[in-house]
Coordinates of C-alpha atoms in Angstrom, one line a residue:
X12 CA 51.4 -21.5 142.8
X13 CA 50.9 -18.2 141.3
X14 CA 47.3 -17.3 141.0
X15 CA 47.7 -17.0 137.1
X16 CA 49.4 -20.4 136.8
X17 CA 46.7 -22.2 138.9
X18 CA 43.8 -20.2 136.5
X19 CA 45.8 -21.4 133.4
X20 CA 45.9 -24.8 134.2
X21 CA 42.3 -25.1 135.5
X22 CA 41.2 -23.4 132.4
X23 CA 43.0 -25.8 130.2
X24 CA 41.4 -28.8 132.2
X25 CA 38.1 -27.3 132.0
X26 CA 38.7 -27.1 128.0
X27 CA 39.4 -30.9 128.1
X28 CA 36.1 -31.7 129.7
X29 CA 34.2 -29.5 127.9
X30 CA 35.1 -31.0 124.7
X31 CA 32.7 -33.9 125.6
X32 CA 29.7 -31.5 125.8
X33 CA 30.7 -30.3 122.5
X34 CA 31.5 -33.9 121.2
X35 CA 27.6 -34.8 121.6
X36 CA 26.4 -32.3 119.2
X37 CA 29.5 -32.8 116.9
X38 CA 28.6 -36.6 116.6
X39 CA 25.2 -36.1 115.5
X40 CA 25.5 -35.8 112.0
X41 CA 27.8 -39.0 111.9
X42 CA 25.2 -41.0 113.8
X43 CA 22.5 -39.6 111.1
X44 CA 24.8 -40.5 108.2
X45 CA 26.3 -43.9 109.8
X46 CA 23.3 -45.2 111.3
X47 CA 20.3 -43.5 109.5
X48 CA 19.0 -41.9 112.5
X49 CA 15.9 -39.3 112.2
X50 CA 16.3 -36.0 113.7
X51 CA 14.1 -36.6 116.5
X52 CA 16.3 -40.0 117.4
X53 CA 19.4 -38.1 117.1
X54 CA 18.3 -35.4 119.1
X55 CA 17.7 -38.0 122.0
X56 CA 21.2 -38.5 122.2
X57 CA 21.8 -35.0 123.1
X58 CA 18.9 -35.2 125.7
X59 CA 20.7 -38.3 127.1
X60 CA 23.9 -36.3 127.9
X61 CA 21.7 -33.3 129.3
X62 CA 19.3 -35.3 131.3
X63 CA 21.6 -37.0 133.9
X64 CA 23.8 -34.0 133.9
X65 CA 20.9 -31.8 134.7
X66 CA 19.7 -33.4 137.6
X67 CA 23.5 -34.8 138.8
X68 CA 24.7 -31.3 138.9
X69 CA 23.3 -29.9 141.6
X70 CA 23.4 -32.7 143.5
X71 CA 27.2 -32.8 143.5
X72 CA 27.2 -29.0 143.9
X73 CA 25.3 -29.4 147.2
X74 CA 27.8 -32.3 148.0
X75 CA 31.0 -30.0 147.8
X76 CA 29.4 -27.5 149.6
X77 CA 29.5 -29.7 152.6
X78 CA 32.7 -31.3 151.9
X79 CA 35.6 -30.6 149.5
X80 CA 36.1 -33.5 146.8
X81 CA 39.0 -32.3 144.7
X82 CA 39.6 -35.8 143.4
X83 CA 36.4 -35.6 141.4
X84 CA 38.3 -33.4 138.9
X85 CA 40.5 -36.2 137.6
X86 CA 37.9 -38.8 138.0
X87 CA 35.0 -36.9 136.4
X88 CA 37.3 -35.9 133.4
X89 CA 38.1 -39.2 132.7
X90 CA 34.5 -40.5 133.0
X91 CA 33.2 -37.7 130.4
X92 CA 35.9 -39.0 127.8
X93 CA 35.4 -42.6 128.6
X94 CA 31.7 -42.3 127.6
X95 CA 31.9 -40.5 124.5
X96 CA 35.0 -42.7 123.5
X97 CA 32.6 -45.8 123.8
X98 CA 29.7 -44.3 122.0
X99 CA 30.9 -44.6 118.8
X100 CA 31.3 -48.3 119.3
X101 CA 28.0 -49.0 120.6
X102 CA 26.0 -51.3 118.2
X103 CA 22.7 -50.4 119.4
X104 CA 21.0 -47.2 120.4
X105 CA 20.1 -48.0 124.0
X106 CA 23.8 -48.5 124.3
X107 CA 24.8 -45.3 122.7
X108 CA 22.6 -43.4 124.9
X109 CA 24.0 -45.2 128.0
X110 CA 27.5 -44.5 127.1
X111 CA 26.6 -40.8 126.3
X112 CA 24.8 -40.6 129.6
X113 CA 27.9 -41.5 131.5
X114 CA 29.7 -38.9 129.9
X115 CA 27.3 -36.5 131.1
X116 CA 27.5 -37.7 134.6
X117 CA 31.5 -37.1 134.3
X118 CA 30.7 -33.5 133.2
X119 CA 28.1 -33.1 135.8
X120 CA 30.6 -34.2 138.7
X121 CA 33.2 -32.0 137.3
X122 CA 31.8 -28.5 137.0
X123 CA 30.7 -27.5 140.7
X124 CA 34.0 -28.8 142.4
X125 CA 36.2 -27.3 139.6
X126 CA 34.2 -23.8 139.9
X127 CA 34.9 -24.2 143.8
X128 CA 38.5 -24.6 143.0
X129 CA 38.8 -22.1 140.7
X130 CA 37.1 -19.5 143.0
X131 CA 39.7 -20.2 145.7
X132 CA 42.6 -20.0 143.3
X133 CA 41.4 -17.1 141.9
X134 CA 40.9 -15.5 145.3
X135 CA 37.5 -14.3 144.3
X136 CA 38.5 -12.2 140.8
X137 CA 35.9 -11.9 138.3
X138 CA 38.5 -11.6 135.7
X139 CA 40.2 -14.9 136.8
X140 CA 36.9 -16.9 136.9
X141 CA 36.2 -15.3 133.4
X142 CA 39.5 -17.1 131.9
X143 CA 38.6 -20.2 133.8
X144 CA 35.1 -20.1 131.9
X145 CA 36.9 -19.5 128.6
X146 CA 38.6 -22.8 128.8
X147 CA 35.3 -24.4 128.5
X148 CA 34.4 -22.5 125.6
X149 CA 37.6 -23.4 124.0
X150 CA 37.0 -26.9 124.3
X151 CA 33.4 -26.6 122.7
X152 CA 35.1 -24.8 119.8
X153 CA 37.7 -27.5 119.5
X154 CA 35.2 -30.5 119.7
X155 CA 33.6 -30.2 116.1
X156 CA 37.2 -30.1 114.5
X157 CA 38.2 -33.1 116.7
X158 CA 35.3 -35.1 116.1
X159 CA 35.3 -34.4 112.4
X160 CA 39.2 -34.9 112.1
X161 CA 38.7 -38.5 114.1
X162 CA 35.3 -39.9 112.7
X163 CA 35.0 -38.3 109.2
X164 CA 38.5 -40.2 108.3
X165 CA 37.7 -43.4 109.9
X166 CA 34.1 -43.7 110.9
X167 CA 32.4 -44.2 114.3
X168 CA 35.0 -47.0 115.1
X169 CA 37.6 -44.5 115.7
X170 CA 35.7 -42.7 118.5
X171 CA 38.1 -44.4 121.5
X172 CA 40.7 -41.8 120.0
X173 CA 38.4 -38.9 121.6
X174 CA 39.5 -39.9 124.9
X175 CA 42.8 -38.2 124.9
X176 CA 41.4 -35.2 126.0
X177 CA 40.5 -36.7 128.9
X178 CA 43.7 -38.1 129.7
X179 CA 45.4 -34.6 129.4
X180 CA 42.9 -33.0 131.4
X181 CA 43.1 -35.3 134.2
X182 CA 46.7 -34.6 134.6
X183 CA 46.6 -31.0 134.0
X184 CA 44.5 -30.4 137.4
X185 CA 46.9 -32.4 139.7
X186 CA 49.5 -29.6 140.3
X187 CA 46.9 -27.3 141.3
X188 CA 45.1 -29.6 143.7
X189 CA 48.6 -30.4 145.3
X190 CA 49.3 -26.6 145.5
X191 CA 45.8 -25.9 147.3
X192 CA 46.2 -28.9 149.5
X193 CA 49.6 -27.3 150.7
X194 CA 48.3 -24.1 151.2
X195 CA 45.2 -25.5 153.3
X196 CA 47.8 -27.0 155.3
X197 CA 49.7 -24.2 156.1
X198 CA 46.8 -22.1 156.6
X199 CA 48.0 -19.3 154.4
X200 CA 45.2 -19.3 151.5
X201 CA 42.8 -16.6 151.1
X202 CA 38.9 -18.0 150.4
X203 CA 36.4 -16.1 148.3
X204 CA 34.2 -13.6 150.1
X205 CA 30.7 -14.7 151.9
X206 CA 27.6 -12.7 152.3
X207 CA 23.8 -13.0 152.6
X208 CA 21.9 -15.3 150.0
X209 CA 19.5 -13.6 147.5
X210 CA 17.5 -16.6 146.5
X211 CA 14.9 -14.9 144.5
X212 CA 17.3 -13.2 142.5
X213 CA 19.2 -16.5 141.8
X214 CA 15.9 -18.3 140.6
X215 CA 15.4 -15.3 137.9
X216 CA 19.1 -15.8 137.0
X217 CA 18.6 -19.4 136.6
X218 CA 15.6 -19.0 134.4
X219 CA 17.3 -16.4 132.4
X220 CA 20.2 -19.0 131.9
X221 CA 17.8 -21.5 131.1
X222 CA 16.2 -19.5 128.2
X223 CA 20.0 -19.1 126.6
X224 CA 20.7 -22.8 127.2
X225 CA 17.6 -23.7 125.0
X226 CA 18.8 -21.5 122.1
X227 CA 22.7 -22.9 122.5
X228 CA 21.5 -26.5 122.6
X229 CA 19.2 -26.3 120.0
X230 CA 21.7 -24.7 117.6
X231 CA 24.4 -26.6 118.7
X232 CA 22.3 -29.8 117.8
X233 CA 21.1 -28.7 114.5
X234 CA 23.2 -25.8 112.9
X235 CA 25.6 -28.2 111.4
X236 CA 22.7 -29.9 109.4
X237 CA 20.8 -26.3 108.7
X238 CA 24.0 -24.5 107.6
X239 CA 24.4 -27.2 104.5
X240 CA 20.7 -26.2 103.6
X241 CA 21.2 -22.6 104.1
X242 CA 24.8 -22.3 102.4
X243 CA 24.3 -25.1 99.8
X244 CA 27.3 -26.7 101.0
X245 CA 28.7 -30.1 102.1
X246 CA 29.8 -31.7 105.6
X247 CA 32.4 -29.0 105.9
X248 CA 29.9 -26.1 105.8
X249 CA 28.3 -27.7 108.8
X250 CA 31.2 -28.3 110.7
X251 CA 32.5 -24.6 109.9
X252 CA 29.2 -23.2 111.4
X253 CA 29.6 -25.4 114.4
X254 CA 33.0 -24.2 114.9
X255 CA 31.9 -20.6 114.5
X256 CA 29.6 -21.1 117.1
X257 CA 31.5 -22.6 119.6
X258 CA 34.8 -20.1 118.7
X259 CA 32.7 -17.1 119.1
X260 CA 32.1 -18.1 122.8
X261 CA 35.8 -17.9 123.6
X262 CA 35.6 -14.2 122.0
X263 CA 32.2 -13.2 123.9
X264 CA 33.7 -14.8 127.2
X265 CA 36.8 -12.4 127.3
X266 CA 34.6 -9.6 126.0
X267 CA 32.2 -9.9 128.8
X268 CA 35.1 -9.5 131.4
X269 CA 36.3 -6.5 129.7
X270 CA 32.7 -4.9 129.3
X271 CA 31.9 -5.6 132.9
X272 CA 34.9 -3.6 133.8
X273 CA 33.1 -0.3 132.1
X274 CA 29.7 -1.4 133.1
X275 CA 27.8 -3.6 135.9
X276 CA 27.6 -7.2 135.0
X277 CA 23.6 -7.1 134.9
X278 CA 23.6 -4.2 132.5
X279 CA 26.2 -5.9 130.3
X280 CA 24.2 -9.3 130.1
X281 CA 21.1 -7.6 129.3
X282 CA 22.2 -5.7 126.3
X283 CA 24.0 -8.8 125.0
X284 CA 20.6 -10.9 125.1
X285 CA 18.7 -7.9 123.4
X286 CA 21.6 -8.2 120.5
X287 CA 21.0 -12.0 120.4
X288 CA 17.4 -11.8 119.5
X289 CA 18.3 -10.1 116.4
X290 CA 21.2 -12.4 115.8
X291 CA 19.2 -15.6 116.0
X292 CA 16.6 -14.2 113.9
X293 CA 19.4 -13.7 111.2
X294 CA 20.5 -17.5 111.5
X295 CA 16.8 -18.4 110.8
X296 CA 15.9 -16.4 107.9
X297 CA 18.9 -15.1 106.3
X298 CA 20.6 -17.6 103.6
X299 CA 24.0 -17.3 102.0
X300 CA 27.6 -16.4 103.3
X301 CA 26.0 -13.8 105.8
X302 CA 24.7 -17.0 107.6
X303 CA 27.9 -17.3 109.2
X304 CA 28.1 -13.6 110.4
X305 CA 25.1 -14.1 112.3
X306 CA 26.1 -17.2 113.9
X307 CA 29.2 -15.6 115.2
X308 CA 27.1 -12.8 116.7
X309 CA 24.7 -15.3 117.9
X310 CA 27.6 -16.8 119.7
X311 CA 29.2 -13.7 120.8
X312 CA 25.7 -12.7 122.4
X313 CA 25.4 -15.9 124.2
X314 CA 28.8 -16.2 125.6
X315 CA 29.3 -12.5 126.7
X316 CA 27.0 -13.2 129.6
X317 CA 28.5 -16.8 130.4
X318 CA 31.3 -16.0 133.0
X319 CA 29.4 -12.9 134.2
X320 CA 26.3 -15.3 134.8
X321 CA 28.6 -17.7 136.9
X322 CA 30.2 -15.1 139.1
X323 CA 26.6 -13.5 139.5
X324 CA 25.3 -16.8 140.6
X325 CA 28.1 -17.3 143.5
X326 CA 27.5 -13.7 144.7
X327 CA 23.7 -14.1 144.7
X328 CA 24.4 -17.5 146.8
X329 CA 27.6 -16.8 148.6
X330 CA 27.3 -19.4 151.0
X331 CA 26.5 -22.1 148.6
X332 CA 29.0 -21.8 145.9
X333 CA 29.1 -25.3 145.0
X334 CA 25.5 -25.3 144.5
X335 CA 25.4 -22.0 142.8
X336 CA 28.0 -23.5 140.3
X337 CA 26.5 -26.8 139.6
X338 CA 23.2 -24.9 138.5
X339 CA 24.8 -22.1 136.5
X340 CA 27.4 -24.5 134.7
X341 CA 25.3 -27.5 135.1
X342 CA 21.7 -27.4 135.4
X343 CA 20.7 -24.4 133.6
X344 CA 23.2 -25.2 130.6
X345 CA 22.1 -28.8 130.5
X346 CA 18.2 -28.7 130.9
X347 CA 18.4 -26.8 127.4
X348 CA 18.8 -30.4 126.0
X349 CA 15.4 -31.2 127.2
X350 CA 14.2 -29.1 124.2
X351 CA 16.4 -30.9 121.7
X352 CA 13.9 -33.7 121.0
X353 CA 11.0 -31.3 120.7
X354 CA 12.8 -29.2 118.2
X355 CA 13.9 -32.7 116.4
X356 CA 10.2 -33.6 116.2
X357 CA 9.4 -30.5 115.0
X358 CA 12.0 -30.7 112.1
X359 CA 10.8 -34.0 111.1
X360 CA 7.1 -32.9 111.0
X361 CA 7.8 -29.4 108.9
X362 CA 11.4 -28.3 108.7
X363 CA 14.6 -27.3 110.4
X364 CA 13.7 -23.4 109.9
X365 CA 10.2 -23.9 111.3
X366 CA 11.9 -25.9 114.3
X367 CA 14.8 -23.4 115.1
X368 CA 12.2 -20.2 114.6
X369 CA 11.0 -20.5 118.4
X370 CA 14.4 -20.0 119.4
X371 CA 14.3 -16.2 118.6
X372 CA 12.1 -15.5 121.4
X373 CA 14.5 -17.2 124.2
X374 CA 17.1 -14.5 124.5
X375 CA 14.1 -12.0 124.6
X376 CA 12.8 -13.7 127.7
X377 CA 16.2 -13.7 129.3
X378 CA 16.4 -9.7 128.7
X379 CA 13.1 -9.3 130.5
X380 CA 14.3 -11.4 133.3
X381 CA 17.6 -9.5 133.6
X382 CA 15.6 -6.4 133.7
X383 CA 14.5 -7.4 137.3
X384 CA 17.8 -8.3 138.5
X385 CA 20.1 -6.1 140.7
X386 CA 23.7 -6.0 141.0
X387 CA 25.3 -7.7 143.9
X388 CA 26.5 -5.7 146.6
X389 CA 29.9 -6.4 147.9
X390 CA 30.2 -9.3 150.2
X391 CA 32.0 -9.3 153.4
X392 CA 35.6 -10.5 153.6
X393 CA 36.9 -13.9 154.9
X394 CA 39.5 -15.2 156.9
X395 CA 42.4 -17.4 155.4
X396 CA 41.1 -21.1 154.3
X397 CA 41.3 -23.9 156.6
X398 CA 41.6 -27.5 155.8
X399 CA 38.4 -29.5 155.5
X400 CA 37.6 -32.0 158.1
X401 CA 38.7 -34.8 156.0
X402 CA 41.8 -33.2 154.7
X403 CA 40.7 -33.4 151.0
X404 CA 40.5 -29.4 150.5
X405 CA 40.0 -25.7 151.7
X406 CA 36.9 -24.2 153.1
X407 CA 36.3 -20.8 153.8
X408 CA 36.2 -19.3 157.4
X409 CA 33.9 -16.2 157.6
X410 CA 35.0 -13.2 159.7
X411 CA 32.7 -11.0 161.7
X412 CA 33.5 -7.6 160.6
X413 CA 33.8 -5.2 163.8
X414 CA 32.4 -2.0 164.0
X415 CA 35.6 -0.2 163.3
X416 CA 36.2 -2.6 160.2

């Protein structure tokens, strides 16, 4: 299968999965309205989706480093959709948390293996990986529209309709998996390069992404409600703010790949976080229509680094691509949900503005961490991929360079 077609299908499948990450925050206003949850209680739902995902993604990543598990893509996609579909039907808060947690596990299982498959299908291209990441951003952007269209018309009882993207995503990945399996059997594939691990830089990168995650999850959870206060609008004003926050991610991801062609990735990410500091301050303190401009700038500032951080993580840990992918796409992103209940409790005790103000310093910390990071050196090439021992996928075979090579 041509590389572009594979990446398009994987990107579309990624969008279908990440609808369910965006859906959790999109459902929060409806849980508050229909079930009279407080800010802190509602933010616990975001925590449930994030907590198990935070723990599980690196475990799934380590597992896929040892053995290819391509069947995880369709199965985890369905699991992510099933949890969200049932969360609106749960009559009790514990059941709602349980179903959202199930969705989080599905998302956790998907990302490490899908990133491994995408890296192989992209033949190590940073641009192609950027398009793969773009799919997830589009899924986030579509989530508030999809959730509002379904739940606002008939209430949470219509949440089973939210399983439709999962059905689509599970089908979209199958042609790519079949093509990669055929490539593995013929031994004609080309795997991504490998090199030496830089664990210190990877830890610094992970901490920077955690800070980014706190900002993004905090805004995702409360910006819909905060927009209604700052713009004197209704539910539509909140949905619009969440849509801008997610849609700007699609623009930022494409822009990041373009800018990285002019400067190195570390420089682009560092400058993006510096811009984000001012943009988040604008969200917190500037009222009126300008609020949406700062939401858009914040979204772009947070997402320009997104795909670049994924490829940086893989290049810092080239011998553990699955683990690096699980941490970059999972743990560091999901761990931001741990801050959501703290922000919710602060909002209940004071106000949403007071709760969101600490988010301004998070991108500043990411900027400081990136000032100490090097651009990874070009890794060594590898031989054509071989089939894994269990026949489930393909694994890279390192080549030893000769002195003349």
